[in-house]
CSV table of C-alpha atoms in Angstrom, one decimal:
chain,number,residue,atom,x,y,z
Z,1,LYS,CA,6.2,2.5,-17.5
Z,2,GLN,CA,7.8,1.0,-13.7
Z,3,GLU,CA,7.2,-2.6,-13.5
Z,4,VAL,CA,8.2,-4.1,-10.2
Z,5,THR,CA,8.7,-7.9,-9.3
Z,6,GLN,CA,9.3,-10.4,-6.0
Z,7,ILE,CA,11.8,-13.3,-5.6
Z,8,PRO,CA,10.8,-15.3,-4.7
Z,9,ALA,CA,6.9,-15.8,-4.4
Z,10,ALA,CA,7.3,-18.0,-1.6
Z,11,LEU,CA,9.2,-19.2,1.3
Z,12,SER,CA,9.9,-20.9,3.9
Z,13,VAL,CA,12.7,-21.5,6.6
Z,14,PRO,CA,12.8,-22.8,9.6
Z,15,GLU,CA,12.7,-20.3,13.4
Z,16,GLY,CA,15.8,-18.8,13.9
Z,17,GLU,CA,17.7,-18.3,10.2
Z,18,ASN,CA,18.3,-15.3,8.4
Z,19,LEU,CA,16.8,-14.8,4.8
Z,20,VAL,CA,16.9,-12.4,2.2
Z,21,LEU,CA,13.6,-11.2,-0.2
Z,22,ASN,CA,14.5,-9.6,-3.2
Z,23,CYS,CA,13.0,-6.4,-5.1
Z,24,SER,CA,13.5,-5.7,-8.4
Z,25,PHE,CA,11.9,-2.5,-10.5
Z,26,THR,CA,12.9,-2.0,-14.2
Z,27,ASP,CA,12.8,2.4,-14.3
Z,28,SER,CA,15.4,3.3,-12.1
Z,29,ALA,CA,14.3,7.2,-11.3
Z,30,ILE,CA,12.9,6.3,-8.6
Z,31,TYR,CA,12.2,8.6,-5.0
Z,32,ASN,CA,11.9,5.8,-2.9
Z,33,LEU,CA,10.9,2.5,-2.0
Z,34,GLN,CA,9.0,1.2,0.6
Z,35,TRP,CA,8.3,-2.4,2.5
Z,36,PHE,CA,5.6,-3.5,3.8
Z,37,ARG,CA,4.2,-6.6,5.5
Z,38,GLN,CA,1.1,-7.6,5.6
Z,39,ASP,CA,-0.6,-10.7,7.8
Z,40,PRO,CA,-3.2,-12.7,5.7
Z,41,GLY,CA,-7.0,-10.6,5.2
Z,42,LYS,CA,-5.4,-7.3,7.4
Z,43,GLY,CA,-3.6,-4.3,6.2
Z,44,LEU,CA,-0.6,-3.4,5.4
Z,45,THR,CA,2.0,-2.1,7.8
Z,46,SER,CA,5.0,-0.6,7.1
Z,47,LEU,CA,8.5,-1.6,7.6
Z,48,LEU,CA,11.3,0.4,6.1
Z,49,LEU,CA,11.2,3.4,3.8
Z,50,ILE,CA,13.9,4.0,1.5
Z,51,GLN,CA,14.7,7.5,-0.3
Z,52,SER,CA,16.9,7.8,-3.9
Z,53,SER,CA,20.0,9.3,-1.8
Z,54,GLN,CA,19.7,6.6,1.2
Z,55,ARG,CA,21.6,3.3,0.9
Z,56,GLU,CA,19.8,1.1,3.5
Z,57,GLN,CA,17.5,1.6,6.5
Z,58,THR,CA,17.5,-0.5,9.6
Z,59,SER,CA,14.8,-0.7,12.4
Z,60,GLY,CA,15.0,-3.8,14.8
Z,61,ARG,CA,15.9,-7.6,13.3
Z,62,LEU,CA,15.2,-5.7,9.0
Z,63,ASN,CA,17.6,-4.4,7.2
Z,64,ALA,CA,16.3,-2.9,3.8
Z,65,SER,CA,18.9,-1.6,0.9
Z,66,LEU,CA,18.8,-0.3,-2.3
Z,67,ASP,CA,20.6,0.0,-5.2
Z,68,LYS,CA,19.2,1.9,-8.0
Z,69,SER,CA,21.6,1.7,-10.5
Z,70,SER,CA,20.7,-2.3,-10.6
Z,71,GLY,CA,16.8,-1.8,-10.2
Z,72,ARG,CA,17.6,-3.8,-6.7
Z,73,SER,CA,16.2,-3.3,-3.2
Z,74,THR,CA,16.4,-6.1,-0.4
Z,75,LEU,CA,14.9,-6.4,2.9
Z,76,TYR,CA,16.7,-8.7,5.3
Z,77,ILE,CA,15.3,-10.3,7.9
Z,78,ALA,CA,18.0,-11.5,11.3
Z,79,ALA,CA,17.1,-14.4,13.5
Z,80,SER,CA,13.6,-15.0,12.0
Z,81,GLN,CA,10.9,-16.3,13.9
Z,82,PRO,CA,7.3,-17.9,13.7
Z,83,GLY,CA,5.7,-14.1,13.8
Z,84,ASP,CA,7.5,-12.8,10.6
Z,85,SER,CA,5.4,-14.8,8.6
Z,86,ALA,CA,3.4,-12.6,6.3
Z,87,THR,CA,3.6,-11.3,2.8
Z,88,TYR,CA,6.3,-8.5,2.5
Z,89,LEU,CA,5.3,-5.7,-0.2
Z,90,CYS,CA,7.9,-3.7,-1.7
Z,91,ALA,CA,6.4,-0.8,-3.6
Z,92,VAL,CA,8.3,1.7,-5.9
Z,93,ARG,CA,7.6,5.8,-5.9
Z,94,ASN,CA,9.1,7.7,-9.5
Z,95,TYR,CA,9.4,11.2,-8.9
Z,96,GLY,CA,5.5,12.8,-10.2
Z,97,GLN,CA,4.1,9.2,-9.3
Z,98,ASN,CA,2.3,7.5,-7.0
Z,99,PHE,CA,3.6,3.9,-5.6
Z,100,VAL,CA,4.2,0.7,-7.5
Z,101,PHE,CA,2.8,-2.5,-5.7
Z,102,GLY,CA,5.1,-5.6,-5.9
Z,103,PRO,CA,3.3,-8.9,-5.9
Z,104,GLY,CA,4.8,-10.0,-2.2
Z,105,THR,CA,7.1,-12.9,-1.2
Z,106,ARG,CA,4.6,-14.8,1.1
Z,107,LEU,CA,7.5,-15.7,3.9
Z,108,SER,CA,6.2,-19.0,6.5
Z,109,VAL,CA,8.1,-19.1,9.4
Z,110,LEU,CA,8.5,-23.1,10.8
Z,111,PRO,CA,8.8,-23.1,14.6
T,1,GLU,CA,0.2,4.3,18.6
T,2,PRO,CA,-2.2,6.9,16.2
T,3,GLU,CA,-3.2,4.6,13.3
T,4,VAL,CA,-5.7,4.3,10.0
T,5,THR,CA,-8.9,3.5,10.9
T,6,GLN,CA,-11.6,2.7,8.0
T,7,THR,CA,-15.4,1.4,7.8
T,8,PRO,CA,-17.1,-0.8,7.7
T,9,SER,CA,-14.1,-3.5,8.0
T,10,HIS,CA,-17.2,-5.2,4.8
T,11,GLN,CA,-19.4,-4.3,3.0
T,12,VAL,CA,-21.7,-6.4,0.8
T,13,THR,CA,-24.0,-4.6,-1.8
T,14,GLN,CA,-25.6,-5.4,-5.0
T,15,MET,CA,-24.3,-4.5,-8.7
T,16,GLY,CA,-24.7,-1.1,-9.4
T,17,GLN,CA,-25.6,0.5,-5.9
T,18,GLU,CA,-23.7,2.9,-4.8
T,19,VAL,CA,-21.4,2.2,-2.0
T,20,ILE,CA,-19.1,4.8,0.6
T,21,LEU,CA,-15.7,3.4,2.6
T,22,ARG,CA,-15.3,5.1,5.0
T,23,CYS,CA,-11.5,5.9,6.4
T,24,VAL,CA,-10.2,8.6,9.6
T,25,PRO,CA,-6.5,9.6,8.6
T,26,ILE,CA,-3.7,10.3,10.9
T,27,SER,CA,-5.3,13.2,12.0
T,28,ASN,CA,-1.6,15.5,11.5
T,29,HIS,CA,-1.6,13.5,7.9
T,30,LEU,CA,-2.6,15.8,5.0
T,31,TYR,CA,-2.0,13.7,2.1
T,32,PHE,CA,-4.7,10.6,1.5
T,33,TYR,CA,-5.2,8.1,-0.3
T,34,TRP,CA,-7.3,4.8,-1.4
T,35,TYR,CA,-5.7,2.2,-3.0
T,36,ARG,CA,-7.3,-1.6,-3.8
T,37,GLN,CA,-6.1,-4.9,-3.8
T,38,ILE,CA,-8.3,-7.7,-6.1
T,39,LEU,CA,-7.7,-11.0,-4.3
T,40,GLY,CA,-4.7,-12.8,-5.3
T,41,GLN,CA,-3.3,-9.7,-7.0
T,42,LYS,CA,-0.9,-6.0,-6.6
T,43,VAL,CA,-2.2,-3.4,-4.4
T,44,GLU,CA,-3.5,-0.9,-7.1
T,45,PHE,CA,-3.0,2.8,-6.4
T,46,LEU,CA,-6.2,4.3,-7.4
T,47,VAL,CA,-6.6,8.1,-5.9
T,48,SER,CA,-4.0,10.7,-3.9
T,49,PHE,CA,-5.6,14.0,-2.2
T,50,TYR,CA,-4.2,16.7,-0.6
T,51,ASN,CA,-5.9,20.2,0.3
T,52,ASN,CA,-9.3,19.0,-0.7
T,53,GLU,CA,-8.4,18.2,-4.3
T,54,ILE,CA,-7.5,15.1,-5.6
T,55,SER,CA,-3.5,15.6,-6.8
T,56,GLU,CA,-3.0,12.4,-9.2
T,57,LYS,CA,-5.9,9.4,-9.8
T,58,SER,CA,-5.2,5.8,-11.5
T,59,GLU,CA,-6.9,5.3,-14.5
T,60,ILE,CA,-9.0,2.4,-12.5
T,61,PHE,CA,-10.1,6.1,-11.1
T,62,ASP,CA,-13.3,6.5,-13.7
T,63,ASP,CA,-16.2,8.6,-13.2
T,64,GLN,CA,-17.7,5.9,-11.4
T,65,PHE,CA,-15.7,6.9,-8.1
T,66,SER,CA,-15.5,10.4,-6.1
T,67,VAL,CA,-13.5,11.2,-3.1
T,68,GLU,CA,-13.8,13.4,-0.7
T,69,ARG,CA,-12.6,14.9,2.9
T,70,PRO,CA,-16.7,15.8,4.4
T,71,ASP,CA,-14.8,17.6,7.4
T,72,GLY,CA,-11.9,17.5,9.3
T,73,SER,CA,-11.6,13.8,10.4
T,74,ASN,CA,-13.0,11.7,7.4
T,75,PHE,CA,-11.8,10.7,4.2
T,76,THR,CA,-14.6,9.0,2.3
T,77,LEU,CA,-14.7,6.5,-1.2
T,78,LYS,CA,-18.1,6.0,-2.9
T,79,ILE,CA,-18.1,4.4,-6.1
T,80,ARG,CA,-21.5,5.3,-7.4
T,81,SER,CA,-22.7,2.4,-9.8
T,82,THR,CA,-20.7,-1.0,-7.9
T,83,LYS,CA,-20.2,-3.4,-10.8
T,84,LEU,CA,-18.6,-7.7,-10.0
T,85,GLU,CA,-15.3,-6.2,-11.0
T,86,ASP,CA,-15.5,-4.0,-8.1
T,87,SER,CA,-14.7,-6.3,-5.2
T,88,ALA,CA,-11.7,-6.6,-3.9
T,89,MET,CA,-10.1,-5.1,-0.4
T,90,TYR,CA,-9.6,-1.3,-0.9
T,91,PHE,CA,-7.2,0.9,1.3
T,92,CYS,CA,-6.9,3.3,2.9
T,93,ALA,CA,-3.1,4.9,3.2
T,94,SER,CA,-2.0,8.7,4.9
T,95,ARG,CA,1.2,11.1,5.8
T,96,THR,CA,2.8,13.6,7.3
T,97,ALA,CA,3.7,16.9,4.4
T,98,SER,CA,7.3,16.0,5.6
T,99,SER,CA,7.8,12.3,5.0
T,100,TYR,CA,7.1,9.8,2.1
T,101,GLU,CA,5.7,6.7,4.6
T,102,GLN,CA,2.9,6.5,4.1
T,103,TYR,CA,0.7,4.5,6.8
T,104,PHE,CA,-2.3,1.8,5.7
T,105,GLY,CA,-5.3,1.0,7.3
T,106,PRO,CA,-6.6,-1.9,8.0
T,107,GLY,CA,-9.1,-2.3,5.3
T,108,THR,CA,-13.0,-2.9,4.0
T,109,ARG,CA,-13.2,-5.5,1.5
T,110,LEU,CA,-15.9,-4.9,-1.3
T,111,THR,CA,-18.1,-8.0,-1.6
T,112,VAL,CA,-20.6,-6.8,-4.8
T,113,THR,CA,-23.1,-9.6,-6.1
């Protein structure tokens, strides 16, 4: 059964810093992995989707990488801003199954 | 930009009552999903729906739950007899046939008293 973990659980950084959020999964036979952000009491906003055949995806200041063999994905945020403050979730999908979510990393970017 | 919408944003109901949560997926999407998130816990998959039938459901999605696409735009989740433990945020999501990227609605907060 797929298990997804995210480290750290919470992170506080000053504005302007580059940062990395980590996602680990136990079953490396994944089909794809999607990163989301969730603002308090709100829905999930899709950030990046990486297919199993891809190594990374980029959107603006965000870059997500995938290393299936080690069961890891990272989300890199460049030049962080206070508006980036949210909880970041990764979700992993194995073949023939649906998304399994991690518990999230709560990010605070301080002005 | 098209988005998934959900109504109501907050529903309060008494234990044992039936509730229907409504979603309007993005118009050209063909795959639909329901998820839930109990306060402080992970987002959990409930059910996926394609071509007017359930394609997959989780252990959580028992006989108390049902889904329906009553017309060309709405997608509903019905809980027949609510329990206290059904209190959660319920999210609807949808995607196209050509991309696995799922787009989520803002959620309905269900409170069972």
